[in-house]
Coordinates of N, CA and C in Angstrom, one line a residue:
X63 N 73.1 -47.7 25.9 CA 73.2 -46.5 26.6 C 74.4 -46.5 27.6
X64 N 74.3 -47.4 27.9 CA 76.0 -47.8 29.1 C 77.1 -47.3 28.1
X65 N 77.3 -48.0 26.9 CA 78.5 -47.4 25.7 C 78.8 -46.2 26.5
X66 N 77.5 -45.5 25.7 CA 77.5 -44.1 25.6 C 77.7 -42.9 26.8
X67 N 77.2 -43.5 28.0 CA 77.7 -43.0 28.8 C 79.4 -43.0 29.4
X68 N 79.2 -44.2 29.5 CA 80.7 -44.0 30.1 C 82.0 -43.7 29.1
X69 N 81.7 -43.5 27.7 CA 82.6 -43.0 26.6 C 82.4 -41.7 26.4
X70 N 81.3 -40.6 27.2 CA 82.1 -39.5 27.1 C 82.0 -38.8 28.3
X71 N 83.0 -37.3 28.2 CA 82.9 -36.7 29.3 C 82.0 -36.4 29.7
X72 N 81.2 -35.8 29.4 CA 79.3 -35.1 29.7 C 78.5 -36.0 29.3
X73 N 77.4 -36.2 30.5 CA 76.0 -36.7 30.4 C 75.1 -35.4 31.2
X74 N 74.1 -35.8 29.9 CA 73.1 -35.1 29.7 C 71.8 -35.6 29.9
X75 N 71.1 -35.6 30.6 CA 69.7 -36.0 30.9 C 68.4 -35.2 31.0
X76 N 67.7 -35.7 30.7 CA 66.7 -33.9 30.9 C 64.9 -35.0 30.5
X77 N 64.0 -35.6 31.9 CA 63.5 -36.2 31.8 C 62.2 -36.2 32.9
X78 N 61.2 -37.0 33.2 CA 59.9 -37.5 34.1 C 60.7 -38.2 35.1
X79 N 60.2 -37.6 36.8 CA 60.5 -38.6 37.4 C 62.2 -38.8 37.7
X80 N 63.0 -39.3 39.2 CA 63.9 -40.2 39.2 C 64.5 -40.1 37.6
X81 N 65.4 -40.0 37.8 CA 66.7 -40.7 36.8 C 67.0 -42.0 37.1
X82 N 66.7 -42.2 38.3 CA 66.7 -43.8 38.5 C 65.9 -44.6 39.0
X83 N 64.6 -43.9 38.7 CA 64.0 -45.1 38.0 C 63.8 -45.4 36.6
X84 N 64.7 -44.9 35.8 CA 64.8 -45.3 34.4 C 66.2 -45.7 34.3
X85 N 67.3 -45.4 35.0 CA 68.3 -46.4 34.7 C 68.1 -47.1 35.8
X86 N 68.1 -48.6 35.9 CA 68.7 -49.1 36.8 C 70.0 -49.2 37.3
X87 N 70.1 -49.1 39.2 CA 70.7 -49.3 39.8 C 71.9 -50.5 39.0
X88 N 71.3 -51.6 39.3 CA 71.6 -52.7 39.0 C 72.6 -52.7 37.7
X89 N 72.4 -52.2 36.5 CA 72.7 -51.9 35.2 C 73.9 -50.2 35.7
X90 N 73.7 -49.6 36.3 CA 74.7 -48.6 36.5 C 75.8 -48.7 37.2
X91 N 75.9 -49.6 38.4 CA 76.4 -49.7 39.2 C 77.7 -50.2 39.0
X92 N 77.7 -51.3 37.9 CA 79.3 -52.0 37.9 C 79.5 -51.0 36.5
X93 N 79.0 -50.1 36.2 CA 79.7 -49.2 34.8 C 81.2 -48.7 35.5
X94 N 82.4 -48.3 34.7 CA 83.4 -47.3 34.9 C 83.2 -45.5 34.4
X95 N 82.6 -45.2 35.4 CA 82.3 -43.8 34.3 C 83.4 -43.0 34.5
X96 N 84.4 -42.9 35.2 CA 85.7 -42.2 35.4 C 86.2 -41.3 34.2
X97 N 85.6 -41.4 32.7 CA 85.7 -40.4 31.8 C 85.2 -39.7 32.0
X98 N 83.8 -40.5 32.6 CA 82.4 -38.8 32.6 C 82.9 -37.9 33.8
X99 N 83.6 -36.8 33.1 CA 83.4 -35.2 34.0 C 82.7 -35.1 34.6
X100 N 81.6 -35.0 34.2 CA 80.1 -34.1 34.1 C 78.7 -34.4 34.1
X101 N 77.9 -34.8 35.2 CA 76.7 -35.4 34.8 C 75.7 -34.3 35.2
X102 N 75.0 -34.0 34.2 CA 73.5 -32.9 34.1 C 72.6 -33.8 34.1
X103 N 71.2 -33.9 35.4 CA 71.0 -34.6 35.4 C 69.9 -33.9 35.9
X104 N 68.9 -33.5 34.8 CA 67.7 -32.7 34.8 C 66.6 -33.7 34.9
X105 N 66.1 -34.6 36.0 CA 65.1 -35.1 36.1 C 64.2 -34.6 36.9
X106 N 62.9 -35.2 37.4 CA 62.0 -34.9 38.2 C 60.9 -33.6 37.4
X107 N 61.2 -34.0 36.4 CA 59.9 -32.6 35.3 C 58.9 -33.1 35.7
X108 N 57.6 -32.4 35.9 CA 56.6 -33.0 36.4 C 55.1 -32.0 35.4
X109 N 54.5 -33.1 35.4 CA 52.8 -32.4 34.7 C 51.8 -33.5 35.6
X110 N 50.7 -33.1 35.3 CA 50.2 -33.8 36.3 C 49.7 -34.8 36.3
X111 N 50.0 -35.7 34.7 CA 49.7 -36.9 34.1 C 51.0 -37.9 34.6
X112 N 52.4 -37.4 34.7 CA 53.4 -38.0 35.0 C 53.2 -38.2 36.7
X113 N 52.9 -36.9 37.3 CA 52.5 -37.5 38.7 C 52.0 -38.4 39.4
X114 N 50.9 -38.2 38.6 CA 50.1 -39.5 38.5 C 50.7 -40.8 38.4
X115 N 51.3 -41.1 37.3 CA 52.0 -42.6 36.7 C 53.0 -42.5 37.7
X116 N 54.2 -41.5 38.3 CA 54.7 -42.0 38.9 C 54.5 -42.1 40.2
X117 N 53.5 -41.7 40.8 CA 53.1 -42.5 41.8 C 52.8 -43.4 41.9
X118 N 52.2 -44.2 41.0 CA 51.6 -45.1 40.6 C 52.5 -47.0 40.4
X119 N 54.1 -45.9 40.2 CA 55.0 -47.1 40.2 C 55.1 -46.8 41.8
X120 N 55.9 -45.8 42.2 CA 56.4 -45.9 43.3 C 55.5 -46.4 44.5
X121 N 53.6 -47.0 44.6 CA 53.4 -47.8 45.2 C 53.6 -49.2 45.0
X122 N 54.5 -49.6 43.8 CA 54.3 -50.9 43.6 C 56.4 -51.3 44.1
X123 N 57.1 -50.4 44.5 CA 58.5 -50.6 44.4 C 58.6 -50.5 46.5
X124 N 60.0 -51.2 46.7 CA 59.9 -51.7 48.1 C 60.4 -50.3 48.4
X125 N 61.2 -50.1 49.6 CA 61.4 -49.1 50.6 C 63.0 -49.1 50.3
X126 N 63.8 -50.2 49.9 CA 65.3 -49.7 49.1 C 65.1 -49.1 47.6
X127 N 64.2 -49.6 46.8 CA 64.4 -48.9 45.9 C 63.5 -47.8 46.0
X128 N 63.0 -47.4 46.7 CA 62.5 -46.0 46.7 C 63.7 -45.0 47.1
X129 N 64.5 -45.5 48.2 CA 65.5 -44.9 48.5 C 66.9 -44.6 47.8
X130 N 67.0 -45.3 47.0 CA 68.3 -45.5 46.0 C 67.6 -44.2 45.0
X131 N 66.4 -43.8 44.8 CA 65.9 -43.3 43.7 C 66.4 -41.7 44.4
X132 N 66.8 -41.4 45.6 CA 66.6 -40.3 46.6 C 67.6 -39.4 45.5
X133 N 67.3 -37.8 45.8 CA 69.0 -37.2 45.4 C 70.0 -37.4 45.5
X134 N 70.7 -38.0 47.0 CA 71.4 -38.0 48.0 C 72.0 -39.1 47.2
X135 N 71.2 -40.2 47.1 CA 71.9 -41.9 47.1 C 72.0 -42.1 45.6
X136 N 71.5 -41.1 44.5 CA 71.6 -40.7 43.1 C 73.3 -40.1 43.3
X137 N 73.7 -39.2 43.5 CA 74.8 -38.0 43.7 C 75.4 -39.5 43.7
X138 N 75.7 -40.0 45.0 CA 76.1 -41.2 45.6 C 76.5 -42.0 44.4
X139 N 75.9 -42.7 44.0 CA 76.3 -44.1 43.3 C 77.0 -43.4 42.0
X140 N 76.3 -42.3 41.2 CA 77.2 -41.7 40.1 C 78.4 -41.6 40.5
X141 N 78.8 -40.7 41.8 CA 80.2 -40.3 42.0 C 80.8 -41.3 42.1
X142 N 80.3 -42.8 43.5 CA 81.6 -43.8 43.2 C 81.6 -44.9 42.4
X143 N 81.0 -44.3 41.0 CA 81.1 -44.7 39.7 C 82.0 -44.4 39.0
X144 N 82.3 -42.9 39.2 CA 83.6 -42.0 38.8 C 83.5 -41.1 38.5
X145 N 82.1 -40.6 38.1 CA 81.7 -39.6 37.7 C 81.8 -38.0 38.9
X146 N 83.0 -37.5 38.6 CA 83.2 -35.6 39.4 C 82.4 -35.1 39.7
X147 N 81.2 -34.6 38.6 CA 80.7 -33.4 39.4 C 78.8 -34.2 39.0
X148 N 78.1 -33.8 39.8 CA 76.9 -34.0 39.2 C 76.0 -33.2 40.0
X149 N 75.2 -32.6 38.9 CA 74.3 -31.3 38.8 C 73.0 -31.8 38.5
X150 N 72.1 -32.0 39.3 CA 70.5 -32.7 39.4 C 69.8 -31.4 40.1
X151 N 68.5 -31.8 39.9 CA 67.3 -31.1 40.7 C 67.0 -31.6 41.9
X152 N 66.9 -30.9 43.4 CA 66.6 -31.6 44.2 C 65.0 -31.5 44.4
X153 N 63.8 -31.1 43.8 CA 63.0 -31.2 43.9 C 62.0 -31.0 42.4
X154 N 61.0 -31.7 42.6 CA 60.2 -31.6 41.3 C 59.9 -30.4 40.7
X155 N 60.0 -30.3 38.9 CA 59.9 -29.0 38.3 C 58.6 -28.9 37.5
X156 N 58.0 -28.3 36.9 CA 57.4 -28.1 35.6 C 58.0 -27.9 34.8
X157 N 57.8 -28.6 33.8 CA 58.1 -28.6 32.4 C 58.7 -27.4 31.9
X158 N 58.4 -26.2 32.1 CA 58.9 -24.8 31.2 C 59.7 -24.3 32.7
X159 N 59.7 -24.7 34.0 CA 60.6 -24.5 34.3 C 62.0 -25.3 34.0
X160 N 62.0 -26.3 34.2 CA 63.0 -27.1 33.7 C 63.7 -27.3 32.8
X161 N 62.9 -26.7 31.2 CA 63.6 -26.4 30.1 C 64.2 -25.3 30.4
X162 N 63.9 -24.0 31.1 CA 64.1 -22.9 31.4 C 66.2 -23.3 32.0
X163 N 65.9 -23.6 32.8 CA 66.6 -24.3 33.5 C 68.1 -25.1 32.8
X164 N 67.2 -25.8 32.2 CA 68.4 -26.7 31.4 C 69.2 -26.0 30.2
X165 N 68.3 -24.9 29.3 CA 68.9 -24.3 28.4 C 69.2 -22.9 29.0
X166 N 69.3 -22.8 29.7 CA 70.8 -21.2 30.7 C 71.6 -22.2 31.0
X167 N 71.2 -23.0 32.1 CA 72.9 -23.8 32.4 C 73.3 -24.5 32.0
X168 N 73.1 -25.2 30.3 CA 73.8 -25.6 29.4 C 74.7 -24.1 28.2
X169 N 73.7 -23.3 28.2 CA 74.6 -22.3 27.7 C 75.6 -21.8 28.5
X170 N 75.5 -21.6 29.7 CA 76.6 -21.0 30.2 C 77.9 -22.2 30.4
X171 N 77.5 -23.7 30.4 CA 78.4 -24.8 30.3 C 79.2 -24.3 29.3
X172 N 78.5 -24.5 28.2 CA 79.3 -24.3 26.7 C 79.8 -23.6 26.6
X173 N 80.0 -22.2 27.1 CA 80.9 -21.0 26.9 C 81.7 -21.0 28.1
X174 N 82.2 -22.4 28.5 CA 83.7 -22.3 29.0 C 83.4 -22.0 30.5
X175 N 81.7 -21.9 31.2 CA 81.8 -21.8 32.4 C 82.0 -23.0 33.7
X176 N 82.4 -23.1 34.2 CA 82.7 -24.4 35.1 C 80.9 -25.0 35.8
X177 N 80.5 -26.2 36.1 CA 79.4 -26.7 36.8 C 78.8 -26.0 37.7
X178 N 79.5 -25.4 38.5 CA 78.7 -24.5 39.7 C 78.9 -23.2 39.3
X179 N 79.5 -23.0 38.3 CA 79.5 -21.2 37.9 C 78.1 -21.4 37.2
X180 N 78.1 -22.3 36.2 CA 76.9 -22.5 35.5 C 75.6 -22.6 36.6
X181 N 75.3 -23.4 37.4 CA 74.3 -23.1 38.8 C 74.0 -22.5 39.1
X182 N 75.1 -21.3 39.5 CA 75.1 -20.4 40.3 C 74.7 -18.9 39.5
X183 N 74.9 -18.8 38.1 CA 74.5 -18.0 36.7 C 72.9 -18.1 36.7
X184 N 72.6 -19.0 36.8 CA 71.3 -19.3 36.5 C 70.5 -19.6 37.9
X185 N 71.1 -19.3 38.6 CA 70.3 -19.3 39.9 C 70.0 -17.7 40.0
X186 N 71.0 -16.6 39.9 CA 71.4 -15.2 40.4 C 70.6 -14.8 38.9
X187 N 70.3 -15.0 37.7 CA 70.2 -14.6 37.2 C 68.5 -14.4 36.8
X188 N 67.8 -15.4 38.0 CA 66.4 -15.3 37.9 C 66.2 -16.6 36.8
X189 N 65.0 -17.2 37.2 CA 64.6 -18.6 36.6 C 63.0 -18.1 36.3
X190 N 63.3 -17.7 34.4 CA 62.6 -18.0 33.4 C 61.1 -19.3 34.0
X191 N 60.1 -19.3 33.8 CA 59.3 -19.8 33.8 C 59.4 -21.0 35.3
X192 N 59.7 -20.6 36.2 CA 59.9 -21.1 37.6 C 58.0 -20.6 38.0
X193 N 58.1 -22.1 38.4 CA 56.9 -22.2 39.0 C 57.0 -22.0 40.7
X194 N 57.8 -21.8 41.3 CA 58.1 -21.3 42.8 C 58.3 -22.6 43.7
X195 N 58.8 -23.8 43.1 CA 58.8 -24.8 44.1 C 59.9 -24.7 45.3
X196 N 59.8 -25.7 45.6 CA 60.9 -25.7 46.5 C 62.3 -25.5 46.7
X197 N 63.0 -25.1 47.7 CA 64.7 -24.3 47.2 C 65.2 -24.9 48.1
X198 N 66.7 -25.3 47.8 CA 67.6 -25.6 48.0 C 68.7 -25.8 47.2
X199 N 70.0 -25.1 47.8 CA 71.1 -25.8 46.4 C 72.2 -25.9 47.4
X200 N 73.1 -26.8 47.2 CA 74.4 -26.9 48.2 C 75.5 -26.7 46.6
X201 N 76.6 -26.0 46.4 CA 77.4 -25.9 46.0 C 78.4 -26.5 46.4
X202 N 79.4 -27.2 45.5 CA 80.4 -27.6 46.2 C 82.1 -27.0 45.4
X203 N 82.8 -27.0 46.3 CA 84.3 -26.7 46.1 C 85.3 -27.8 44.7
X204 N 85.7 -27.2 44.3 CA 86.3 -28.2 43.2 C 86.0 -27.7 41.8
X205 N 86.5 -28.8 40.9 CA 86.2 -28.5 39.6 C 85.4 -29.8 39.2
X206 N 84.8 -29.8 37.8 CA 84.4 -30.4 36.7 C 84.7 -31.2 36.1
X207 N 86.1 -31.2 36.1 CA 86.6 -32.2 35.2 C 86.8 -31.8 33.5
X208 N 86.1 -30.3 33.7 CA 86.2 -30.0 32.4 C 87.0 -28.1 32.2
X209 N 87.6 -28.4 31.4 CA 88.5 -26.9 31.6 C 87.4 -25.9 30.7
X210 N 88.0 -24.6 30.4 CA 87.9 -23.6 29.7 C 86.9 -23.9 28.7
X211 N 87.7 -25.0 27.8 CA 87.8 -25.3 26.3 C 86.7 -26.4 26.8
X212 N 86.1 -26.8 27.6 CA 85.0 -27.8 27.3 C 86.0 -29.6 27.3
X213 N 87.1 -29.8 27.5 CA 87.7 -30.4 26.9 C 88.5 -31.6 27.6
X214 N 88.3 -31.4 29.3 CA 88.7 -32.5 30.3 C 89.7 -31.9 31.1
X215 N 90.2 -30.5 30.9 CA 91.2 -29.8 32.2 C 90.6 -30.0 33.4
X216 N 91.6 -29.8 34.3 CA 91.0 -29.8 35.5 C 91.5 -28.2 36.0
X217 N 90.5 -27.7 37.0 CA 90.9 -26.2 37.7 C 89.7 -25.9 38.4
X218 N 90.4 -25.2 39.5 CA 89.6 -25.2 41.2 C 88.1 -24.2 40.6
X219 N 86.9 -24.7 40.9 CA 85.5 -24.0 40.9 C 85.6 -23.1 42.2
X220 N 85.0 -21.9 42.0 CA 84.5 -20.9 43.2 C 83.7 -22.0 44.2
X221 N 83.2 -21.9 45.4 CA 82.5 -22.7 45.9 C 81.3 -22.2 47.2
X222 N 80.3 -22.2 47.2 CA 79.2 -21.3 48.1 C 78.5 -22.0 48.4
X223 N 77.2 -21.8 49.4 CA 76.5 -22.4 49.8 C 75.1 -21.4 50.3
X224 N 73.8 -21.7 49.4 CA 72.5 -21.0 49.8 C 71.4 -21.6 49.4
X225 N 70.5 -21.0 49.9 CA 69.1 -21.3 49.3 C 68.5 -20.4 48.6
X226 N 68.4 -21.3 47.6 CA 67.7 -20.0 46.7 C 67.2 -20.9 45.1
X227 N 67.3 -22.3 45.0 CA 67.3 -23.1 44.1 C 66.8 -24.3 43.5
X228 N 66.5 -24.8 43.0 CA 66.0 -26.4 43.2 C 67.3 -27.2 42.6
X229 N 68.6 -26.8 41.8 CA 69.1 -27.5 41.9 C 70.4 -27.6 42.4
X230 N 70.7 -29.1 42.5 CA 72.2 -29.5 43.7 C 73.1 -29.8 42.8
X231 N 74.3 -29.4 43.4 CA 75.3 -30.0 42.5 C 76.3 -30.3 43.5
X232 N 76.8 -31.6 43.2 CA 77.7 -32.9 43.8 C 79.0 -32.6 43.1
X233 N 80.0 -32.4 43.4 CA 81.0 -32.4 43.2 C 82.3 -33.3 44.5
X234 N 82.7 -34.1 44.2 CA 83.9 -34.7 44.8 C 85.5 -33.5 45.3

């Protein structure tokens, strides 16, 4: 999985729980991801069997690795990994919200829109099977890493700031 990440521009994730608690820190940390553009990083889907189990770890993990697991300290280690922009959930979803979610702002990715145009599309545009959780999104100024054509250009993203979202996007 390390190959594969750091060999291409976009990562894609779409999973239960932390993203990191299934990659480790440890195992991520000395990667070069400087190719990867783009990290979509659709974690924290929640049902109420996953809840369960991951609580269940997170009583057994200390008070740094709970913290490392945070959005904040996620954004963090990906970017000074190398990784430009990165687009996560800042709070837990349901399942049909998060698919919801993932397949608008992967379509609007693929037709040549920039990371926070794609956010910001699918924020304004009303969220398909949103279960009403919690909002927040910080937008940030900059680009992707990826041009027009999907392809590694670089060029300036619009840039805003509101609540209205569950997901954040980290850009450098």
């Amino acid at each position: 999985w390390q190959k594969i990440i750091a060999s291409n521009k976009a990562f894609v994730y779409f999973g239960f729980g932390p993203v990191m608690s299934k990659l480790s820190c440890t195992h991520l940390s000395p990667l070069n991801l400087s190719n990867t553009a783009t990290a979509f990083i659709n974690d924290r889907c929640t049902v109420e069997a996953s809840q369960r189990l991951q609580s269940k770890r997170e009583n057994k993990k200390t008070r740094l690795q709970l913290q490392l697991e945070t959005v904040y300290n996620t954004a963090l280690l990906w970017s000074l990994r190398g990784v430009n922009t990165i687009v996560l959930n800042q709070h837990s979803m349901s399942v049909p919200s998060s698919a919801a979610y993932a397949e608008k702002i992967m379509q609007s990715f693929l037709k040549g829109h920039k990371a926070a145009e794609s956010a910001k599309k699918w924020r304004d545009e009303g969220r398909e099977g949103d279960d009403g959780g919690k909002a927040g999104v910080a937008e940030a100024k900059g680009n992707d890493g990826l041009g027009e054509d999907g392809k590694g250009e670089s060029g300036e993203g619009n840039g805003s700031s509101e609540t209205k979202s569950t997901v954040r996007l980290f850009d450098k």
